[in-house]
Coordinates of C-alpha atoms in Angstrom, one line a residue:
V1 CA 77.4 98.1 103.3
Q2 CA 77.9 101.4 101.0
L3 CA 80.6 104.3 101.3
V4 CA 80.6 107.2 100.0
E5 CA 83.9 109.7 99.7
S6 CA 83.5 113.2 99.9
G7 CA 85.8 116.2 100.0
G8 CA 88.3 115.8 97.6
G9 CA 89.4 118.7 94.9
L10 CA 91.8 121.2 93.6
V11 CA 94.6 122.5 96.5
Q12 CA 97.7 124.4 96.2
P13 CA 100.9 123.0 97.6
G14 CA 101.3 123.5 101.0
G15 CA 97.4 123.7 101.4
S16 CA 94.6 121.2 103.3
L17 CA 91.8 119.1 102.8
R18 CA 89.7 117.1 104.7
L19 CA 88.0 113.9 103.0
S20 CA 85.3 111.9 104.4
C21 CA 83.2 108.8 104.3
A22 CA 80.0 107.6 105.3
A23 CA 79.1 104.0 105.5
S24 CA 75.6 103.3 105.2
G25 CA 72.9 100.3 105.1
S26 CA 72.3 97.9 107.4
I27 CA 75.8 98.1 109.6
F28 CA 75.9 94.9 112.1
S29 CA 79.6 96.6 112.7
I30 CA 82.6 98.2 111.1
H31 CA 86.3 97.0 112.3
A32 CA 89.2 98.5 110.1
M33 CA 89.0 101.6 108.5
K34 CA 91.5 102.5 105.6
W35 CA 92.3 104.9 103.2
Y36 CA 94.1 104.3 100.0
R37 CA 95.2 106.4 97.4
Q38 CA 96.0 105.1 93.6
P39 CA 98.5 108.0 91.7
P40 CA 97.9 108.5 88.0
G41 CA 99.8 105.4 85.8
K42 CA 100.5 103.5 89.5
Q43 CA 98.9 100.8 91.9
R44 CA 96.9 101.3 94.7
E45 CA 98.6 102.1 97.7
L46 CA 97.5 102.2 101.5
V47 CA 97.6 105.9 103.1
A48 CA 96.7 105.3 106.5
G49 CA 94.2 102.5 108.7
I50 CA 92.5 103.1 111.9
T51 CA 91.4 99.9 113.9
S52 CA 87.9 100.0 116.1
S53 CA 89.4 100.8 118.8
G54 CA 91.1 104.0 117.5
R55 CA 94.4 102.6 117.1
T56 CA 96.1 104.1 113.8
N57 CA 99.3 103.2 111.3
Y58 CA 100.4 105.4 108.7
A59 CA 102.5 104.8 105.3
D60 CA 105.7 106.9 106.0
S61 CA 105.0 109.2 103.4
V62 CA 102.0 110.7 105.0
K63 CA 103.5 110.5 108.5
G64 CA 103.2 113.9 110.5
R65 CA 101.1 115.6 107.8
F66 CA 97.6 113.0 107.6
T67 CA 95.6 112.3 110.2
I68 CA 93.0 109.5 110.3
S69 CA 90.2 109.6 112.9
R70 CA 86.7 107.9 112.9
D71 CA 83.4 108.9 114.3
N72 CA 82.1 105.2 115.4
A73 CA 78.4 106.5 116.3
K74 CA 78.2 108.2 112.5
N75 CA 80.1 105.4 110.8
M76 CA 82.3 107.5 109.5
V77 CA 86.5 108.0 108.9
Y78 CA 88.1 111.3 107.9
L79 CA 91.6 111.9 106.6
Q80 CA 93.1 115.3 107.4
M81 CA 95.5 115.8 104.9
N82 CA 97.8 118.8 106.0
S83 CA 100.7 120.0 103.8
L84 CA 100.0 119.1 100.5
K85 CA 102.7 117.7 97.8
P86 CA 102.1 117.1 94.2
E87 CA 103.2 113.7 94.7
D88 CA 99.7 113.3 96.9
T89 CA 97.7 113.9 93.5
A90 CA 95.5 110.7 93.5
V91 CA 92.3 108.8 93.8
Y92 CA 91.9 108.8 97.2
Y93 CA 89.6 105.7 98.3
C94 CA 88.1 104.2 101.6
K95 CA 87.6 100.6 102.2
V96 CA 85.9 99.2 105.5
L97 CA 86.1 95.5 107.4
A98 CA 82.2 95.6 108.1
R99 CA 79.2 92.9 108.6
D100 CA 75.6 94.2 107.8
Y101 CA 72.8 91.7 108.7
E102 CA 72.7 89.9 105.8
T103 CA 76.3 89.2 104.5
P104 CA 79.5 88.1 106.8
L105 CA 82.7 90.2 107.7
S106 CA 83.9 91.4 104.3
D107 CA 86.0 94.3 103.0
Y108 CA 84.0 97.4 101.3
W109 CA 85.3 100.2 98.7
G110 CA 84.1 103.8 98.1
Q111 CA 83.9 104.7 94.9
G112 CA 87.2 107.5 95.3
T113 CA 87.2 111.3 95.3
Q114 CA 90.2 113.0 93.4
V115 CA 92.9 114.8 95.1
T116 CA 94.8 117.4 93.1
V117 CA 97.6 119.4 94.5
S118 CA 99.4 122.0 91.4
S119 CA 99.8 125.0 91.8

């Protein structure tokens, strides 16, 4: 299973970005899909997650501003980020729990996309 994120960039405080993560390969099933981020000089942290049935959870720091969603038909997960703050600056990674036709249930990570919030 390969993951490719897109949609990062430079945005002013208060602005919005939408991140996308596309899963590809010989996918048998995708379970939980999550977004993590790693701010400069800090540890990676969970931002939001969504189960295969659509149940979501968010870090307290992004509740009410970020929305995670998924398109099961396209094997994609999205992160809509509104009211962005400088402290949201980080490399954002998607992670999925998935099975392909050759590998047992495993976690897969994307390569990351940079989000910079600055005026």
